[in-house]
Amino acid sequence: MKLSELFENVPDIEIRSLMVDSRKKRPDSIFFCEKGMMFDGHRFVEQAIQNGAKVIVHSEPLENKHPDITYIKVKDVNAVLNKVADAFYGYPSHNLLMFGVTGTNGKSSIACIIRDVMNQFMPTGYIGTIAIEYGNVKLPPLLTTPDIDDLHGILADMVSAGIRCCALEASSIGIEQGRVDAIDFDAAIFTNLTHDHLDYHGTMENYFQAKKKLFDHLKESCVAITNVDDPYGMKIVADCKCPVVTYGIDHPADYQVTRYQLLKDRTIFTLRCNNMEYELETNLVARFNIYNLVAAIAAMNQKGISITQMLPLLKHIPQIAGRMERIDEGQPFNILVDFAHTPDGIEKLCQYASAITPKGNRIIAITGSAGKRDTAKRPIFGQLLDKYADMIILTEDDPRNEKPLDICKEIASGIHEKPYVIIEDRYDAIRQAVEIADKGDTIIIMGKGDEKFIYREFGREPYEGDDAIAREAVRKYYFGNRED
């Protein structure tokens, strides 16, 4: 693409790529001097030039300028990057039916439900915490919401592969940093807002305002889908220019669940919408998954898929790896693996465990807390486990450069009544839970889900995933140790 197709009054030179990381070699590229949380791109212009940048987009004055390099000074580098990336990759989101999902909990589940159901009607991709998936392509995740250049590049690859629809998780940090500013959303879903990411946002109000930006900027032909039962549900869509549709259980809504029955292996509920009632059965379990499913139903229905078309597909939704995943290797006790890493997520998982665990049996909870992230929630985790669990095992969870033992002690500061033990190695923690579980008990393993990595002091290290370790532990340490 010619530079003149992206900017006015510039040389007619060929641009082959965009660059936001000066360490990566990108021949004939435009380097954008973004200001990040820790680094300012203006400091790395020389490195960018060495790695192939022919054009520098900057907002601050630059002292050393090369005669063979084109410099473009702008007011807002991030805004220009959004505009340029969208154009450079051929406006990919405009060529897709785009679903955006934001909120503290439920983003991955809703986006995956949309992907799985919509795939039956048109080729659909998914971008989020779990993976990047479309067609036969499955790539490891980048960020929950990838950086601007990566995101538009992935969407362009989807379009090239014949994909017609995409479900995208929009994190609060991704929204705040403008990563989705140039995405042409057709439907945007709000799930809920509870304590999380306060290390970044500072306050719940700032956290809310970051999420709200997504809805403030939706086009008029979009539709906003919001959880009317959440205290922030109607506030977040207060300034929407597009139609707003509600869903919920406890309050009147456009898509309202009027009755539900939670079972160990499925959920049955009645959905009222469009002056009709529908009886639904799904393999998804727990009350919070009713919210997730109805949010997805509402969004897809608003974009042309009838509920009667969806009904047979909702009965057996593919298991979302590491999200309320039941581990069944034939053992006589329950094992649930979930990504829960917020107070709200942990409480909802504990409530479901309480509902399915027979009286007289135990809930054995395993969790940790990520290093260098929102330390204020650690004692809250302890308080919740103290309320719901019978035995607590504290362990590592992406410790980064913190000591797992110190993190566990902070969680333990909220535990005052229930017995707990600290087992720093996560594999050993899961193994210990399996070895002490009795018939009818429930083990809940929280925090990592199916993630195949763990963040330590010097970056990512390979990790099997809580789901895989739980299965192995049952086979090896439960059945393997039985004498009968």
Short mmCIF file of C-alpha atoms in Angstrom, two decimals:
data_model
loop_
_atom_site.label_atom_id
_atom_site.label_comp_id
_atom_site.label_asym_id
_atom_site.label_seq_id
_atom_site.Cartn_x
_atom_site.Cartn_y
_atom_site.Cartn_z
CA MET A 1 0.00 0.00 0.00
CA LYS A 2 1.24 3.51 -0.78
CA LEU A 3 1.85 5.90 2.09
CA SER A 4 -0.18 8.46 0.15
CA GLU A 5 -3.23 6.21 0.53
CA LEU A 6 -2.94 6.55 4.29
CA PHE A 7 -1.81 10.16 4.76
CA GLU A 8 -2.08 13.43 2.85
CA ASN A 9 0.90 15.45 1.59
CA VAL A 10 3.42 12.64 1.96
CA PRO A 11 5.90 10.91 -0.38
CA ASP A 12 4.52 8.19 -2.64
CA ILE A 13 6.46 5.34 -1.03
CA GLU A 14 5.43 1.71 -0.59
CA ILE A 15 4.44 0.55 2.89
CA ARG A 16 4.61 -3.17 3.59
CA SER A 17 3.79 -3.32 7.30
CA LEU A 18 2.99 -1.41 10.49
CA MET A 19 5.23 -1.37 13.55
CA VAL A 20 4.40 -0.66 17.19
CA ASP A 21 7.17 -2.76 18.76
CA SER A 22 10.56 -1.36 17.75
CA ARG A 23 12.25 -4.69 18.55
CA LYS A 24 10.52 -6.52 15.71
CA LYS A 25 11.92 -6.40 12.20
CA ARG A 26 9.31 -4.87 9.87
CA PRO A 27 10.82 -3.83 6.51
CA ASP A 28 9.32 -0.74 4.84
CA SER A 29 7.07 -0.07 7.81
CA ILE A 30 5.42 2.83 9.61
CA PHE A 31 6.50 3.08 13.26
CA PHE A 32 3.96 4.58 15.64
CA CYS A 33 5.43 6.24 18.74
CA GLU A 34 2.78 5.05 21.18
CA LYS A 35 2.97 5.99 24.84
CA GLY A 36 2.33 2.87 26.91
CA MET A 37 2.02 2.19 30.62
CA MET A 38 5.78 1.64 30.99
CA PHE A 39 7.45 2.77 27.77
CA ASP A 40 7.24 5.70 25.39
CA GLY A 41 7.72 4.81 21.73
CA HIS A 42 9.48 8.12 21.12
CA ARG A 43 12.49 6.67 22.96
CA PHE A 44 12.85 3.83 20.47
CA VAL A 45 12.73 5.58 17.11
CA GLU A 46 16.34 4.74 16.25
CA GLN A 47 15.78 1.06 16.98
CA ALA A 48 12.63 1.12 14.86
CA ILE A 49 14.57 2.61 11.94
CA GLN A 50 17.25 -0.06 12.28
CA ASN A 51 14.50 -2.69 12.08
CA GLY A 52 12.95 -1.38 8.89
CA ALA A 53 10.80 1.67 9.67
CA LYS A 54 10.68 4.15 6.77
CA VAL A 55 8.04 6.39 8.32
CA ILE A 56 7.78 7.66 11.90
CA VAL A 57 4.44 8.84 13.30
CA HIS A 58 5.05 10.86 16.46
CA SER A 59 3.41 13.42 18.74
CA GLU A 60 6.48 14.73 20.58
CA PRO A 61 9.40 16.65 19.01
CA LEU A 62 12.25 14.43 17.75
CA GLU A 63 15.82 15.67 17.84
CA ASN A 64 17.69 13.40 15.45
CA LYS A 65 16.01 13.10 12.07
CA HIS A 66 17.31 11.05 9.16
CA PRO A 67 17.04 12.56 5.67
CA ASP A 68 15.78 9.30 4.15
CA ILE A 69 13.03 8.82 6.76
CA THR A 70 9.58 10.41 6.56
CA TYR A 71 8.36 11.98 9.80
CA ILE A 72 4.67 12.69 10.41
CA LYS A 73 3.79 14.69 13.52
CA VAL A 74 0.25 14.18 14.82
CA LYS A 75 -1.72 15.18 17.88
CA ASP A 76 -2.83 11.68 18.93
CA VAL A 77 -0.69 8.73 17.80
CA ASN A 78 -3.15 6.14 19.10
CA ALA A 79 -6.06 7.64 17.16
CA VAL A 80 -4.00 7.77 13.98
CA LEU A 81 -2.83 4.18 14.47
CA ASN A 82 -6.46 3.05 14.71
CA LYS A 83 -7.38 4.85 11.52
CA VAL A 84 -4.31 3.68 9.60
CA ALA A 85 -4.51 0.05 10.78
CA ASP A 86 -8.16 -0.13 9.76
CA ALA A 87 -7.36 1.19 6.28
CA PHE A 88 -4.09 -0.74 5.84
CA TYR A 89 -5.82 -4.08 6.47
CA GLY A 90 -8.81 -3.25 4.27
CA TYR A 91 -11.39 -2.29 6.92
CA PRO A 92 -11.84 -5.93 8.02
CA SER A 93 -14.38 -5.40 10.81
CA HIS A 94 -16.68 -3.67 8.29
CA ASN A 95 -16.74 -6.94 6.36
CA LEU A 96 -17.70 -9.04 9.38
CA LEU A 97 -20.75 -9.30 11.61
CA MET A 98 -19.00 -8.11 14.77
CA PHE A 99 -20.11 -9.08 18.28
CA GLY A 100 -18.27 -7.38 21.15
CA VAL A 101 -18.51 -8.65 24.72
CA THR A 102 -17.38 -6.72 27.78
CA GLY A 103 -17.81 -7.03 31.55
CA THR A 104 -15.90 -8.41 34.51
CA ASN A 105 -17.04 -12.02 34.19
CA GLY A 106 -18.57 -14.05 31.39
CA LYS A 107 -16.82 -12.56 28.36
CA SER A 108 -15.14 -15.76 27.21
CA SER A 109 -18.20 -17.92 27.77
CA ILE A 110 -20.54 -15.59 25.88
CA ALA A 111 -18.12 -15.04 23.00
CA CYS A 112 -17.55 -18.79 22.66
CA ILE A 113 -21.29 -19.52 22.76
CA ILE A 114 -21.82 -16.98 19.98
CA ARG A 115 -18.96 -18.51 17.98
CA ASP A 116 -20.31 -22.06 18.39
CA VAL A 117 -23.92 -21.21 17.55
CA MET A 118 -23.25 -18.70 14.76
CA ASN A 119 -20.89 -21.18 13.12
CA GLN A 120 -23.98 -23.21 12.25
CA PHE A 121 -25.25 -20.30 10.15
CA MET A 122 -22.09 -18.64 8.85
CA PRO A 123 -18.31 -19.10 9.33
CA THR A 124 -17.52 -17.41 12.65
CA GLY A 125 -14.29 -16.56 14.43
CA TYR A 126 -13.40 -15.86 18.05
CA ILE A 127 -10.78 -13.60 19.63
CA GLY A 128 -10.26 -13.54 23.39
CA THR A 129 -8.65 -14.89 26.52
CA ILE A 130 -8.84 -18.53 25.48
CA ALA A 131 -7.53 -18.42 21.91
CA ILE A 132 -7.79 -16.94 18.44
CA GLU A 133 -9.95 -19.28 16.37
CA TYR A 134 -11.48 -19.29 12.92
CA GLY A 135 -12.05 -22.07 10.41
CA ASN A 136 -9.33 -24.66 10.98
CA VAL A 137 -7.03 -22.07 12.57
CA LYS A 138 -6.43 -22.12 16.32
CA LEU A 139 -3.75 -19.82 17.69
CA PRO A 140 -2.68 -19.13 21.28
CA PRO A 141 -4.16 -15.96 22.74
CA LEU A 142 -2.26 -12.67 22.70
CA LEU A 143 -4.04 -10.31 25.08
CA THR A 144 -7.76 -10.64 25.90
CA THR A 145 -8.17 -7.81 23.39
CA PRO A 146 -5.09 -7.75 21.11
CA ASP A 147 -3.18 -4.56 20.36
CA ILE A 148 -4.46 -2.41 17.50
CA ASP A 149 -2.14 -3.69 14.76
CA ASP A 150 -2.52 -7.34 15.80
CA LEU A 151 -6.30 -7.07 16.09
CA HIS A 152 -6.87 -5.61 12.64
CA GLY A 153 -4.39 -8.07 11.16
CA ILE A 154 -6.23 -11.03 12.71
CA LEU A 155 -9.59 -9.74 11.47
CA ALA A 156 -8.12 -9.29 7.99
CA ASP A 157 -6.88 -12.90 8.07
CA MET A 158 -10.39 -13.99 9.01
CA VAL A 159 -11.91 -12.12 6.08
CA SER A 160 -9.35 -13.64 3.73
CA ALA A 161 -10.24 -17.09 5.05
CA GLY A 162 -13.93 -16.59 4.25
CA ILE A 163 -15.07 -15.84 7.79
CA ARG A 164 -18.23 -13.73 7.93
CA CYS A 165 -18.73 -13.18 11.67
CA CYS A 166 -16.54 -12.65 14.73
CA ALA A 167 -17.07 -12.66 18.51
CA LEU A 168 -14.50 -10.43 20.24
CA GLU A 169 -13.80 -10.04 23.95
CA ALA A 170 -13.32 -6.36 24.82
CA SER A 171 -11.41 -5.91 28.08
CA SER A 172 -11.60 -2.71 30.09
CA ILE A 173 -7.88 -2.10 29.59
CA GLY A 174 -8.21 -2.77 25.87
CA ILE A 175 -11.09 -0.28 25.65
CA GLU A 176 -9.28 2.32 27.76
CA GLN A 177 -6.18 2.02 25.58
CA GLY A 178 -8.23 2.52 22.44
CA ARG A 179 -7.62 -0.91 20.93
CA VAL A 180 -11.22 -1.25 19.68
CA ASP A 181 -11.82 2.37 18.66
CA ALA A 182 -11.82 1.50 14.96
CA ILE A 183 -13.79 -1.75 15.25
CA ASP A 184 -17.17 -1.61 13.52
CA PHE A 185 -19.35 -3.41 16.06
CA ASP A 186 -22.82 -4.65 15.10
CA ALA A 187 -23.76 -5.82 18.61
CA ALA A 188 -22.14 -5.11 21.99
CA ILE A 189 -22.91 -7.06 25.17
CA PHE A 190 -22.44 -5.96 28.79
CA THR A 191 -22.25 -8.80 31.32
CA ASN A 192 -21.59 -7.38 34.79
CA LEU A 193 -19.19 -5.17 36.72
CA THR A 194 -17.51 -6.26 39.93
CA HIS A 195 -14.13 -5.83 41.61
CA ASP A 196 -11.26 -6.39 39.16
CA HIS A 197 -8.36 -4.54 37.52
CA LEU A 198 -8.36 -1.84 40.19
CA ASP A 199 -4.56 -1.93 40.11
CA TYR A 200 -4.92 -0.36 36.64
CA HIS A 201 -8.11 1.71 36.93
CA GLY A 202 -7.73 2.81 40.56
CA THR A 203 -11.44 3.00 41.40
CA MET A 204 -14.65 1.23 40.45
CA GLU A 205 -15.88 4.46 38.87
CA ASN A 206 -12.85 4.60 36.57
CA TYR A 207 -13.32 0.92 35.78
CA PHE A 208 -16.97 1.58 34.91
CA GLN A 209 -16.14 4.59 32.75
CA ALA A 210 -13.61 2.51 30.79
CA LYS A 211 -16.27 -0.09 30.00
CA LYS A 212 -18.82 2.61 29.20
CA LYS A 213 -16.64 4.05 26.44
CA LEU A 214 -17.43 1.02 24.31
CA PHE A 215 -21.15 1.75 24.42
CA ASP A 216 -20.77 5.52 24.10
CA HIS A 217 -19.14 5.11 20.70
CA LEU A 218 -21.38 2.47 19.10
CA LYS A 219 -22.86 3.37 15.71
CA GLU A 220 -26.61 3.99 15.47
CA SER A 221 -27.23 0.76 13.55
CA CYS A 222 -25.56 -1.31 16.30
CA VAL A 223 -27.52 -2.84 19.18
CA ALA A 224 -26.45 -2.74 22.85
CA ILE A 225 -27.34 -5.80 24.95
CA THR A 226 -27.19 -5.18 28.70
CA ASN A 227 -27.74 -7.09 31.94
CA VAL A 228 -30.65 -5.31 33.65
CA ASP A 229 -29.99 -7.18 36.91
CA ASP A 230 -26.52 -5.69 37.31
CA PRO A 231 -26.36 -2.34 39.16
CA TYR A 232 -24.32 -0.89 36.29
CA GLY A 233 -26.44 -2.45 33.54
CA MET A 234 -28.57 0.56 32.63
CA LYS A 235 -25.97 3.16 33.54
CA ILE A 236 -23.52 1.78 31.02
CA VAL A 237 -25.93 2.29 28.11
CA ALA A 238 -27.25 5.66 29.29
CA ASP A 239 -25.52 7.56 26.48
CA CYS A 240 -25.88 4.97 23.70
CA LYS A 241 -26.86 6.29 20.29
CA CYS A 242 -28.09 2.83 19.26
CA PRO A 243 -31.07 0.73 20.41
CA VAL A 244 -30.72 -0.93 23.82
CA VAL A 245 -32.01 -4.43 24.60
CA THR A 246 -32.07 -5.89 28.12
CA TYR A 247 -31.77 -9.39 29.55
CA GLY A 248 -32.09 -10.69 33.09
CA ILE A 249 -33.68 -12.97 35.65
CA ASP A 250 -34.68 -10.81 38.62
CA HIS A 251 -36.08 -7.75 36.82
CA PRO A 252 -38.39 -7.27 33.82
CA ALA A 253 -36.34 -7.45 30.62
CA ASP A 254 -36.70 -7.83 26.87
CA TYR A 255 -35.21 -11.30 27.27
CA GLN A 256 -36.28 -12.51 30.72
CA VAL A 257 -35.83 -15.85 32.41
CA THR A 258 -39.03 -16.53 34.34
CA ARG A 259 -38.30 -19.99 35.76
CA TYR A 260 -35.18 -22.10 36.01
CA GLN A 261 -33.97 -25.38 37.46
CA LEU A 262 -30.30 -25.97 38.20
CA LEU A 263 -29.18 -29.58 37.94
CA LYS A 264 -25.80 -31.20 38.33
CA ASP A 265 -25.27 -31.77 34.62
CA ARG A 266 -27.75 -29.42 32.91
CA THR A 267 -30.03 -26.43 33.32
CA ILE A 268 -33.68 -26.05 32.35
CA PHE A 269 -35.31 -22.62 32.09
CA THR A 270 -38.12 -20.62 30.53
CA LEU A 271 -37.24 -17.58 28.43
CA ARG A 272 -39.82 -14.90 27.71
CA CYS A 273 -39.23 -12.52 24.82
CA ASN A 274 -41.10 -10.98 21.90
CA ASN A 275 -44.42 -11.94 23.62
CA MET A 276 -43.43 -15.60 23.44
CA GLU A 277 -42.20 -18.17 25.96
CA TYR A 278 -39.56 -20.75 25.10
CA GLU A 279 -38.58 -23.81 27.12
CA LEU A 280 -34.82 -24.28 27.00
CA GLU A 281 -32.53 -27.04 28.15
CA THR A 282 -28.75 -26.73 28.05
CA ASN A 283 -25.73 -28.66 29.24
CA LEU A 284 -24.36 -25.44 30.75
CA VAL A 285 -24.64 -25.39 34.53
CA ALA A 286 -24.90 -22.73 37.27
CA ARG A 287 -27.05 -19.61 37.50
CA PHE A 288 -24.37 -17.34 36.07
CA ASN A 289 -24.30 -19.46 32.92
CA ILE A 290 -28.00 -18.73 32.43
CA TYR A 291 -27.02 -15.05 32.19
CA ASN A 292 -24.22 -15.91 29.77
CA LEU A 293 -26.46 -17.99 27.55
CA VAL A 294 -29.34 -15.49 27.49
CA ALA A 295 -26.95 -12.63 26.66
CA ALA A 296 -25.69 -14.61 23.68
CA ILE A 297 -29.24 -15.56 22.64
CA ALA A 298 -30.36 -11.92 22.79
CA ALA A 299 -27.44 -10.70 20.69
CA MET A 300 -27.81 -13.37 18.02
CA ASN A 301 -31.59 -12.97 17.92
CA GLN A 302 -31.19 -9.23 17.42
CA LYS A 303 -28.93 -9.96 14.47
CA GLY A 304 -31.38 -12.21 12.70
CA ILE A 305 -31.16 -15.70 14.18
CA SER A 306 -34.53 -16.88 15.48
CA ILE A 307 -34.75 -18.52 18.88
CA THR A 308 -36.42 -21.58 17.36
CA GLN A 309 -33.38 -21.97 15.11
CA MET A 310 -31.10 -21.79 18.15
CA LEU A 311 -33.01 -24.15 20.46
CA PRO A 312 -31.57 -27.48 19.25
CA LEU A 313 -28.06 -26.00 19.24
CA LEU A 314 -28.26 -24.81 22.85
CA LYS A 315 -28.91 -28.25 24.29
CA HIS A 316 -25.33 -29.40 23.78
CA ILE A 317 -23.01 -26.41 23.72
CA PRO A 318 -19.37 -27.52 23.30
CA GLN A 319 -17.48 -27.47 26.59
CA ILE A 320 -15.59 -24.22 26.94
CA ALA A 321 -12.20 -25.38 28.14
CA GLY A 322 -11.45 -24.25 31.68
CA ARG A 323 -14.80 -22.50 32.10
CA MET A 324 -17.05 -24.32 34.59
CA GLU A 325 -15.54 -27.52 33.25
CA ARG A 326 -16.62 -30.73 34.95
CA ILE A 327 -13.78 -33.25 35.19
CA ASP A 328 -15.20 -36.75 35.02
CA GLU A 329 -12.77 -39.66 35.01
CA GLY A 330 -15.21 -41.92 36.82
CA GLN A 331 -14.32 -40.66 40.31
CA PRO A 332 -17.10 -40.55 42.95
CA PHE A 333 -16.65 -36.85 43.70
CA ASN A 334 -17.12 -33.64 41.71
CA ILE A 335 -14.26 -31.65 40.21
CA LEU A 336 -14.94 -28.23 38.70
CA VAL A 337 -12.26 -26.23 36.89
CA ASP A 338 -12.96 -22.56 36.30
CA PHE A 339 -11.11 -19.40 35.33
CA ALA A 340 -12.67 -17.56 38.32
CA HIS A 341 -10.16 -14.94 39.41
CA THR A 342 -12.38 -12.16 40.79
CA PRO A 343 -14.38 -12.00 44.04
CA ASP A 344 -17.65 -12.20 42.12
CA GLY A 345 -16.47 -15.11 39.99
CA ILE A 346 -15.22 -17.04 43.02
CA GLU A 347 -18.42 -16.45 44.97
CA LYS A 348 -20.65 -17.61 42.11
CA LEU A 349 -18.59 -20.75 41.64
CA CYS A 350 -18.70 -21.45 45.38
CA GLN A 351 -22.47 -20.95 45.43
CA TYR A 352 -22.88 -23.49 42.65
CA ALA A 353 -20.59 -25.94 44.46
CA SER A 354 -22.74 -25.54 47.57
CA ALA A 355 -25.86 -26.29 45.54
CA ILE A 356 -24.53 -29.58 44.12
CA THR A 357 -22.64 -30.87 47.18
CA PRO A 358 -24.72 -33.17 49.44
CA LYS A 359 -25.12 -32.16 53.05
CA GLY A 360 -22.36 -33.73 55.12
CA ASN A 361 -19.83 -33.59 52.28
CA ARG A 362 -17.06 -31.06 51.78
CA ILE A 363 -16.17 -28.33 49.33
CA ILE A 364 -12.39 -28.39 48.79
CA ALA A 365 -11.25 -25.13 47.21
CA ILE A 366 -7.95 -24.49 45.42
CA THR A 367 -6.94 -20.98 44.42
CA GLY A 368 -4.20 -18.38 44.35
CA SER A 369 -3.97 -14.83 43.07
CA ALA A 370 -1.93 -13.32 40.26
CA GLY A 371 1.28 -11.54 41.14
CA LYS A 372 1.60 -7.80 40.45
CA ARG A 373 -2.18 -7.54 39.94
CA ASP A 374 -4.89 -5.96 42.11
CA THR A 375 -3.57 -7.04 45.50
CA ALA A 376 -6.61 -5.59 47.33
CA LYS A 377 -8.76 -8.55 46.31
CA ARG A 378 -6.54 -11.16 47.95
CA PRO A 379 -8.01 -11.00 51.50
CA ILE A 380 -11.47 -10.85 49.90
CA PHE A 381 -10.73 -14.20 48.26
CA GLY A 382 -9.90 -15.53 51.73
CA GLN A 383 -13.15 -14.21 53.19
CA LEU A 384 -15.21 -15.87 50.45
CA LEU A 385 -13.45 -19.20 50.81
CA ASP A 386 -13.90 -18.96 54.57
CA LYS A 387 -17.64 -18.53 53.98
CA TYR A 388 -18.24 -21.32 51.47
CA ALA A 389 -15.43 -23.89 51.52
CA ASP A 390 -14.75 -26.62 54.07
CA MET A 391 -11.09 -27.13 53.20
CA ILE A 392 -8.91 -24.53 51.47
CA ILE A 393 -5.68 -25.10 49.57
CA LEU A 394 -3.80 -21.94 48.63
CA THR A 395 -1.27 -22.12 45.80
CA GLU A 396 0.48 -20.19 43.04
CA ASP A 397 -1.32 -18.42 40.17
CA ASP A 398 0.89 -16.42 37.78
CA PRO A 399 3.14 -15.15 40.61
CA ARG A 400 5.37 -13.13 38.28
CA ASN A 401 8.12 -11.65 40.47
CA GLU A 402 6.24 -12.03 43.76
CA LYS A 403 6.77 -14.99 46.06
CA PRO A 404 3.82 -17.40 45.94
CA LEU A 405 4.06 -17.88 49.69
CA ASP A 406 3.62 -14.14 50.32
CA ILE A 407 0.58 -14.01 48.01
CA CYS A 408 -0.97 -17.02 49.75
CA LYS A 409 -0.45 -15.41 53.16
CA GLU A 410 -2.31 -12.30 51.97
CA ILE A 411 -5.24 -14.48 50.89
CA ALA A 412 -5.06 -16.34 54.20
CA SER A 413 -5.42 -13.06 56.10
CA GLY A 414 -9.12 -13.23 55.20
CA ILE A 415 -9.53 -16.80 56.50
CA HIS A 416 -10.52 -17.02 60.16
CA GLU A 417 -12.52 -20.20 60.67
CA LYS A 418 -11.93 -22.83 58.02
CA PRO A 419 -8.79 -25.00 57.82
CA TYR A 420 -6.34 -24.11 55.09
CA VAL A 421 -2.94 -25.23 53.87
CA ILE A 422 -0.43 -23.52 51.58
CA ILE A 423 1.02 -25.73 48.83
CA GLU A 424 3.05 -23.48 46.57
CA ASP A 425 3.38 -25.88 43.64
CA ARG A 426 0.06 -25.83 41.77
CA TYR A 427 0.34 -29.41 40.51
CA ASP A 428 0.91 -30.66 44.04
CA ALA A 429 -2.01 -28.59 45.31
CA ILE A 430 -4.39 -30.24 42.83
CA ARG A 431 -2.94 -33.68 43.58
CA GLN A 432 -3.43 -33.14 47.31
CA ALA A 433 -7.09 -32.18 46.81
CA VAL A 434 -7.73 -35.33 44.78
CA GLU A 435 -6.05 -37.53 47.37
CA ILE A 436 -8.11 -36.18 50.30
CA ALA A 437 -11.49 -36.04 48.50
CA ASP A 438 -14.19 -38.43 49.67
CA LYS A 439 -17.27 -39.72 47.87
CA GLY A 440 -19.74 -36.86 47.34
CA ASP A 441 -17.21 -34.06 47.92
CA THR A 442 -16.69 -31.22 45.44
CA ILE A 443 -13.26 -29.91 44.43
CA ILE A 444 -13.22 -26.45 42.85
CA ILE A 445 -10.01 -25.40 41.11
CA MET A 446 -9.97 -21.67 40.36
CA GLY A 447 -7.84 -19.17 38.52
CA LYS A 448 -6.07 -20.78 35.56
CA GLY A 449 -8.67 -22.86 33.74
CA ASP A 450 -7.10 -24.44 30.67
CA GLU A 451 -4.26 -21.91 30.32
CA LYS A 452 -1.13 -23.62 29.03
CA PHE A 453 1.29 -21.18 30.60
CA ILE A 454 2.08 -19.65 33.96
CA TYR A 455 3.72 -16.25 34.43
CA ARG A 456 6.83 -16.35 36.58
CA GLU A 457 9.58 -13.83 37.24
CA PHE A 458 11.13 -13.99 33.77
CA GLY A 459 8.00 -14.43 31.67
CA ARG A 460 5.75 -17.29 30.57
CA GLU A 461 6.60 -20.88 31.40
CA PRO A 462 4.74 -23.92 30.02
CA TYR A 463 1.92 -25.24 32.21
CA GLU A 464 -0.32 -28.23 31.57
CA GLY A 465 -3.56 -26.48 32.51
CA ASP A 466 -5.73 -27.12 35.57
CA ASP A 467 -8.09 -29.30 33.54
CA ALA A 468 -5.32 -31.60 32.29
CA ILE A 469 -3.64 -31.81 35.71
CA ALA A 470 -6.94 -32.66 37.43
CA ARG A 471 -7.58 -35.52 35.00
CA GLU A 472 -4.06 -36.84 35.43
CA ALA A 473 -4.29 -36.59 39.21
CA VAL A 474 -7.52 -38.59 39.32
CA ARG A 475 -6.12 -41.33 37.10
CA LYS A 476 -2.75 -41.49 38.78
CA TYR A 477 -3.39 -40.66 42.43
CA TYR A 478 -7.01 -41.66 43.00
CA PHE A 479 -7.48 -44.75 40.87
CA GLY A 480 -3.76 -45.51 40.87
CA ASN A 481 -3.64 -45.69 44.66
CA ARG A 482 -6.76 -47.82 45.10
CA GLU A 483 -6.09 -51.37 46.21
CA ASP A 484 -9.43 -52.70 44.90
#
